[in-house]
PDB file of C-alpha atoms in Angstrom:
ATOM      1  CA  MET N1375     145.285-100.837  68.602  1.00 33.00           C
ATOM      2  CA  GLY N1376     146.838-100.062  65.193  1.00 38.00           C
ATOM      3  CA  THR N1377     147.513 -96.619  63.904  1.00 40.00           C
ATOM      4  CA  SER N1378     144.987 -93.879  63.328  1.00 44.00           C
ATOM      5  CA  ARG N1379     143.851 -92.268  60.131  1.00 50.00           C
ATOM      6  CA  PRO N1380     144.062 -88.467  59.620  1.00 50.00           C
ATOM      7  CA  GLY N1381     142.126 -86.782  62.431  1.00 55.00           C
ATOM      8  CA  GLY N1382     143.366 -89.044  64.789  1.00 61.00           C
ATOM      9  CA  THR N1383     140.444 -91.562  64.992  1.00 79.00           C
ATOM     10  CA  VAL N1384     140.764 -95.273  64.447  1.00 84.00           C
ATOM     11  CA  PRO N1385     138.278 -96.778  62.151  1.00 94.00           C
ATOM     12  CA  ARG N1386     136.118 -99.660  63.681  1.00 96.00           C
ATOM     13  CA  ARG N1387     134.202-100.376  60.525  1.00 98.00           C
ATOM     14  CA  ILE N1388     136.085-100.503  57.210  1.00 98.00           C
ATOM     15  CA  LEU N1389     134.366-101.648  54.057  1.00 99.00           C
ATOM     16  CA  VAL N1390     136.482-102.780  51.119  1.00 98.00           C
ATOM     17  CA  VAL N1391     134.682-102.541  47.808  1.00 98.00           C
ATOM     18  CA  GLY N1392     135.959-102.891  44.068  1.00 95.00           C
ATOM     19  CA  CYS N1393     136.452-105.300  41.256  1.00 95.00           C
ATOM     20  CA  SER N1394     137.098-109.055  41.594  1.00 92.00           C
ATOM     21  CA  GLY N1395     140.720-109.514  41.410  1.00 91.00           C
ATOM     22  CA  SER N1396     141.484-105.983  42.729  1.00 94.00           C
ATOM     23  CA  GLY N1397     142.903-107.403  46.035  1.00 91.00           C
ATOM     24  CA  LYS N1398     140.046-106.612  48.261  1.00 94.00           C
ATOM     25  CA  SER N1399     140.450-109.970  50.402  1.00 91.00           C
ATOM     26  CA  THR N1400     144.123-109.481  50.680  1.00 92.00           C
ATOM     27  CA  LEU N1401     143.652-105.835  51.617  1.00 96.00           C
ATOM     28  CA  ALA N1402     140.964-106.678  54.285  1.00 96.00           C
ATOM     29  CA  ARG N1403     143.354-109.062  55.983  1.00 93.00           C
ATOM     30  CA  ARG N1404     145.932-106.532  56.286  1.00 95.00           C
ATOM     31  CA  LEU N1405     143.638-103.990  57.626  1.00 96.00           C
ATOM     32  CA  GLY N1406     142.130-106.486  60.054  1.00 96.00           C
ATOM     33  CA  ALA N1407     145.595-107.168  61.339  1.00 95.00           C
ATOM     34  CA  ARG N1408     146.749-103.756  61.461  1.00 94.00           C
ATOM     35  CA  TYR N1409     143.689-102.335  63.366  1.00 94.00           C
ATOM     36  CA  GLU N1410     142.986-105.742  65.334  1.00 96.00           C
ATOM     37  CA  LEU N1411     139.631-106.083  63.658  1.00 97.00           C
ATOM     38  CA  PRO N1412     137.666-109.113  62.614  1.00 98.00           C
ATOM     39  CA  VAL N1413     137.755-109.589  58.879  1.00 97.00           C
ATOM     40  CA  ILE N1414     134.372-110.635  57.231  1.00 98.00           C
ATOM     41  CA  HIS N1415     134.810-112.098  53.639  1.00 95.00           C
ATOM     42  CA  LEU N1416     131.217-111.406  52.187  1.00 95.00           C
ATOM     43  CA  ASP N1417     131.996-114.343  49.643  1.00 91.00           C
ATOM     44  CA  SER N1418     131.930-116.868  52.438  1.00 90.00           C
ATOM     45  CA  HIS N1419     128.390-115.603  53.476  1.00 94.00           C
ATOM     46  CA  PHE N1420     126.742-115.142  50.116  1.00 94.00           C
ATOM     47  CA  TRP N1421     127.786-118.552  48.644  1.00 89.00           C
ATOM     48  CA  THR N1422     126.374-122.092  49.877  1.00 90.00           C
ATOM     49  CA  PRO N1423     128.018-125.261  48.794  1.00 89.00           C
ATOM     50  CA  GLY N1424     128.133-125.941  45.124  1.00 87.00           C
ATOM     51  CA  TRP N1425     128.210-122.247  44.322  1.00 84.00           C
ATOM     52  CA  VAL N1426     124.521-121.812  45.159  1.00 91.00           C
ATOM     53  CA  ALA N1427     123.822-118.078  45.941  1.00 91.00           C
ATOM     54  CA  ARG N1428     121.612-117.174  48.817  1.00 95.00           C
ATOM     55  CA  GLU N1429     118.162-115.588  47.953  1.00 95.00           C
ATOM     56  CA  ARG N1430     117.801-111.923  48.012  1.00 96.00           C
ATOM     57  CA  GLU N1431     116.091-111.529  51.326  1.00 97.00           C
ATOM     58  CA  PRO N1432     117.939-114.119  53.237  1.00 97.00           C
ATOM     59  CA  TRP N1433     121.231-112.503  52.095  1.00 97.00           C
ATOM     60  CA  ARG N1434     119.922-108.981  52.967  1.00 98.00           C
ATOM     61  CA  ALA N1435     119.216-110.478  56.682  1.00 98.00           C
ATOM     62  CA  VAL N1436     122.681-112.043  56.950  1.00 98.00           C
ATOM     63  CA  CYS N1437     124.214-108.430  55.905  1.00 98.00           C
ATOM     64  CA  ARG N1438     122.121-106.676  58.403  1.00 98.00           C
ATOM     65  CA  GLU N1439     123.414-109.227  61.026  1.00 98.00           C
ATOM     66  CA  LEU N1440     127.039-108.664  59.957  1.00 98.00           C
ATOM     67  CA  ALA N1441     126.925-104.787  59.401  1.00 98.00           C
ATOM     68  CA  ALA N1442     125.235-104.328  63.053  1.00 98.00           C
ATOM     69  CA  ARG N1443     128.490-105.674  64.575  1.00 98.00           C
ATOM     70  CA  ASP N1444     130.669-103.236  66.480  1.00 98.00           C
ATOM     71  CA  ALA N1445     133.741-103.738  64.684  1.00 98.00           C
ATOM     72  CA  TRP N1446     134.714-105.398  61.334  1.00 99.00           C
ATOM     73  CA  VAL N1447     136.801-105.128  58.067  1.00 98.00           C
ATOM     74  CA  MET N1448     134.302-106.310  55.476  1.00 98.00           C
ATOM     75  CA  ASP N1449     135.456-107.219  51.818  1.00 97.00           C
ATOM     76  CA  GLY N1450     132.916-107.697  48.836  1.00 93.00           C
ATOM     77  CA  ASN N1451     130.667-105.720  46.673  1.00 88.00           C
ATOM     78  CA  TYR N1452     127.157-107.372  46.483  1.00 93.00           C
ATOM     79  CA  GLY N1453     125.216-104.224  45.159  1.00 93.00           C
ATOM     80  CA  SER N1454     121.968-105.620  46.812  1.00 94.00           C
ATOM     81  CA  SER N1455     123.275-104.926  50.166  1.00 97.00           C
ATOM     82  CA  LEU N1456     125.208-101.755  49.856  1.00 98.00           C
ATOM     83  CA  ASP N1457     122.345 -99.762  51.209  1.00 98.00           C
ATOM     84  CA  ILE N1458     122.765-101.985  54.539  1.00 98.00           C
ATOM     85  CA  ARG N1459     126.541-101.845  54.577  1.00 98.00           C
ATOM     86  CA  LEU N1460     127.778 -98.435  53.406  1.00 98.00           C
ATOM     87  CA  PRO N1461     126.082 -96.441  56.324  1.00 98.00           C
ATOM     88  CA  ARG N1462     127.705 -98.366  59.052  1.00 98.00           C
ATOM     89  CA  ALA N1463     131.271 -97.994  57.522  1.00 98.00           C
ATOM     90  CA  ASP N1464     133.566 -95.473  59.205  1.00 97.00           C
ATOM     91  CA  LEU N1465     135.823 -95.802  56.213  1.00 98.00           C
ATOM     92  CA  ILE N1466     135.522 -97.204  52.634  1.00 98.00           C
ATOM     93  CA  VAL N1467     138.379 -98.377  50.878  1.00 98.00           C
ATOM     94  CA  PHE N1468     137.961 -98.898  46.870  1.00 98.00           C
ATOM     95  CA  PRO N1469     141.003-100.554  45.065  1.00 97.00           C
ATOM     96  CA  ASP N1470     140.128 -99.145  41.706  1.00 97.00           C
ATOM     97  CA  LEU N1471     142.697-101.110  39.325  1.00 96.00           C
ATOM     98  CA  ALA N1472     142.803-101.540  35.599  1.00 96.00           C
ATOM     99  CA  PRO N1473     140.739-104.288  34.275  1.00 96.00           C
ATOM    100  CA  ALA N1474     143.592-106.239  32.563  1.00 96.00           C
ATOM    101  CA  LEU N1475     145.425-106.302  36.079  1.00 95.00           C
ATOM    102  CA  CYS N1476     142.348-107.604  37.741  1.00 94.00           C
ATOM    103  CA  VAL N1477     141.862-110.406  35.178  1.00 94.00           C
ATOM    104  CA  ALA N1478     145.276-111.517  35.583  1.00 92.00           C
ATOM    105  CA  ARG N1479     144.960-111.569  39.209  1.00 91.00           C
ATOM    106  CA  ALA N1480     141.865-113.614  39.157  1.00 87.00           C
ATOM    107  CA  LEU N1481     143.618-115.987  36.925  1.00 87.00           C
ATOM    108  CA  ARG N1482     146.737-116.158  39.018  1.00 84.00           C
ATOM    109  CA  ARG N1483     144.438-116.750  42.015  1.00 76.00           C
ATOM    110  CA  ARG N1484     142.722-119.532  40.485  1.00 78.00           C
ATOM    111  CA  TRP N1485     146.022-121.305  39.982  1.00 78.00           C
ATOM    112  CA  ARG N1486     147.264-120.653  43.225  1.00 73.00           C
ATOM    113  CA  PHE N1487     144.156-122.049  45.036  1.00 68.00           C
ATOM    114  CA  ARG N1488     143.694-124.928  42.399  1.00 66.00           C
ATOM    115  CA  ALA N1489     144.171-127.677  45.016  1.00 63.00           C
ATOM    116  CA  THR N1490     143.484-126.283  48.296  1.00 70.00           C
ATOM    117  CA  GLY N1491     140.397-123.750  47.811  1.00 67.00           C
ATOM    118  CA  ARG N1492     140.484-120.158  48.739  1.00 71.00           C
ATOM    119  CA  PRO N1493     140.314-119.423  52.432  1.00 73.00           C
ATOM    120  CA  ASP N1494     137.953-116.539  51.917  1.00 74.00           C
ATOM    121  CA  LEU N1495     135.149-118.865  50.310  1.00 73.00           C
ATOM    122  CA  ALA N1496     132.518-120.767  51.845  1.00 77.00           C
ATOM    123  CA  PRO N1497     133.015-124.476  52.278  1.00 80.00           C
ATOM    124  CA  GLY N1498     132.022-126.406  48.921  1.00 79.00           C
ATOM    125  CA  CYS N1499     132.885-123.654  46.629  1.00 72.00           C
ATOM    126  CA  PRO N1500     136.096-124.438  45.059  1.00 75.00           C
ATOM    127  CA  GLU N1501     137.969-121.565  43.364  1.00 73.00           C
ATOM    128  CA  ARG N1502     136.952-121.604  39.543  1.00 75.00           C
ATOM    129  CA  ILE N1503     137.024-119.239  36.387  1.00 78.00           C
ATOM    130  CA  GLU N1504     134.183-118.944  33.956  1.00 85.00           C
ATOM    131  CA  TRP N1505     134.337-116.861  30.827  1.00 91.00           C
ATOM    132  CA  GLN N1506     131.244-115.036  32.158  1.00 92.00           C
ATOM    133  CA  PHE N1507     133.405-114.129  35.398  1.00 88.00           C
ATOM    134  CA  LEU N1508     136.296-112.720  33.384  1.00 92.00           C
ATOM    135  CA  ARG N1509     133.827-110.726  31.243  1.00 95.00           C
ATOM    136  CA  TYR N1510     132.266-109.280  34.255  1.00 93.00           C
ATOM    137  CA  ILE N1511     135.858-108.272  35.670  1.00 94.00           C
ATOM    138  CA  TRP N1512     136.866-106.936  32.050  1.00 96.00           C
ATOM    139  CA  ALA N1513     133.579-104.754  32.181  1.00 96.00           C
ATOM    140  CA  TYR N1514     133.610-103.543  35.678  1.00 94.00           C
ATOM    141  CA  ARG N1515     134.876-100.197  35.275  1.00 95.00           C
ATOM    142  CA  ARG N1516     132.560 -99.500  32.345  1.00 94.00           C
ATOM    143  CA  ARG N1517     129.313-101.088  33.781  1.00 95.00           C
ATOM    144  CA  HIS N1518     129.693-101.232  37.472  1.00 94.00           C
ATOM    145  CA  ARG N1519     132.026 -98.579  38.878  1.00 96.00           C
ATOM    146  CA  GLY N1520     129.656 -95.638  38.385  1.00 96.00           C
ATOM    147  CA  ARG N1521     126.787 -97.721  40.315  1.00 96.00           C
ATOM    148  CA  LEU N1522     129.219 -98.406  43.123  1.00 97.00           C
ATOM    149  CA  LEU N1523     130.346 -94.657  43.325  1.00 98.00           C
ATOM    150  CA  ALA N1524     126.639 -93.496  43.172  1.00 98.00           C
ATOM    151  CA  ALA N1525     125.876 -95.787  46.094  1.00 98.00           C
ATOM    152  CA  ILE N1526     128.582 -94.483  48.147  1.00 98.00           C
ATOM    153  CA  ALA N1527     127.528 -90.826  47.511  1.00 98.00           C
ATOM    154  CA  ARG N1528     123.736 -91.946  48.348  1.00 98.00           C
ATOM    155  CA  TYR N1529     124.245 -94.177  51.506  1.00 98.00           C
ATOM    156  CA  ALA N1530     127.650 -92.872  52.970  1.00 98.00           C
ATOM    157  CA  PRO N1531     128.032 -89.289  51.618  1.00 98.00           C
ATOM    158  CA  ASP N1532     130.150 -88.195  54.678  1.00 97.00           C
ATOM    159  CA  THR N1533     132.005 -91.514  55.166  1.00 97.00           C
ATOM    160  CA  PRO N1534     135.970 -91.253  54.217  1.00 97.00           C
ATOM    161  CA  LEU N1535     136.615 -92.899  50.732  1.00 98.00           C
ATOM    162  CA  VAL N1536     140.061 -93.867  50.172  1.00 97.00           C
ATOM    163  CA  ARG N1537     140.397 -94.644  46.261  1.00 97.00           C
ATOM    164  CA  LEU N1538     143.562 -96.650  45.441  1.00 97.00           C
ATOM    165  CA  ARG N1539     144.273 -96.409  41.636  1.00 96.00           C
ATOM    166  CA  SER N1540     147.481 -98.559  41.532  1.00 95.00           C
ATOM    167  CA  ARG N1541     149.002-101.665  42.783  1.00 91.00           C
ATOM    168  CA  ARG N1542     151.534 -99.572  44.596  1.00 94.00           C
ATOM    169  CA  GLN N1543     148.829 -97.426  46.293  1.00 95.00           C
ATOM    170  CA  VAL N1544     146.963-100.575  47.460  1.00 93.00           C
ATOM    171  CA  ARG N1545     150.233-102.018  48.826  1.00 90.00           C
ATOM    172  CA  GLU N1546     151.385 -98.931  50.467  1.00 93.00           C
ATOM    173  CA  PHE N1547     147.945 -98.209  52.076  1.00 93.00           C
ATOM    174  CA  GLY N1548     147.836-101.756  53.234  1.00 88.00           C
ATOM    175  CA  GLN N1549     151.196-101.328  55.124  1.00 85.00           C
ATOM    176  CA  SER N1550     150.375 -98.031  56.502  1.00 82.00           C
ATOM    177  CA  ALA N1551     146.835 -97.588  57.040  1.00 68.00           C
TER     178      ALA N1551
END
């Protein structure tokens, strides 16, 4: 099953976290194919038709069920459930890319899926772009990255973290993980 990481072990539960537009879903699909693991896109579980978010406790219950599975590659942030997902991960992958690149990718993704819808979103949730979402992406490093890293340190201090800081690193990791 795929290749092993340093130390010879093959990860069974890989959590891919990071800013919107950083390539989490694409990377998750590549890692799932490489390691022959099922891929869980959290966006398809969090949102219900019409972009209605799940309430906190039902969402956490969904995350407990998903994280309890034996094997997965899971992509998505959702800080309200990091305490559930991080301790279950064997490997954490964090594409930590520049805000301008993430905004550009989000805009390109919107254009690409304008007619068909994204495969990693729930049915009834067509790809869309709002200014608030673009502002969130732009401010991610300044406002959210620190909280993510603190959660990793708190809930998964001994779990290997791969931090990818360029498009090239993301691409190479996806091809050689």
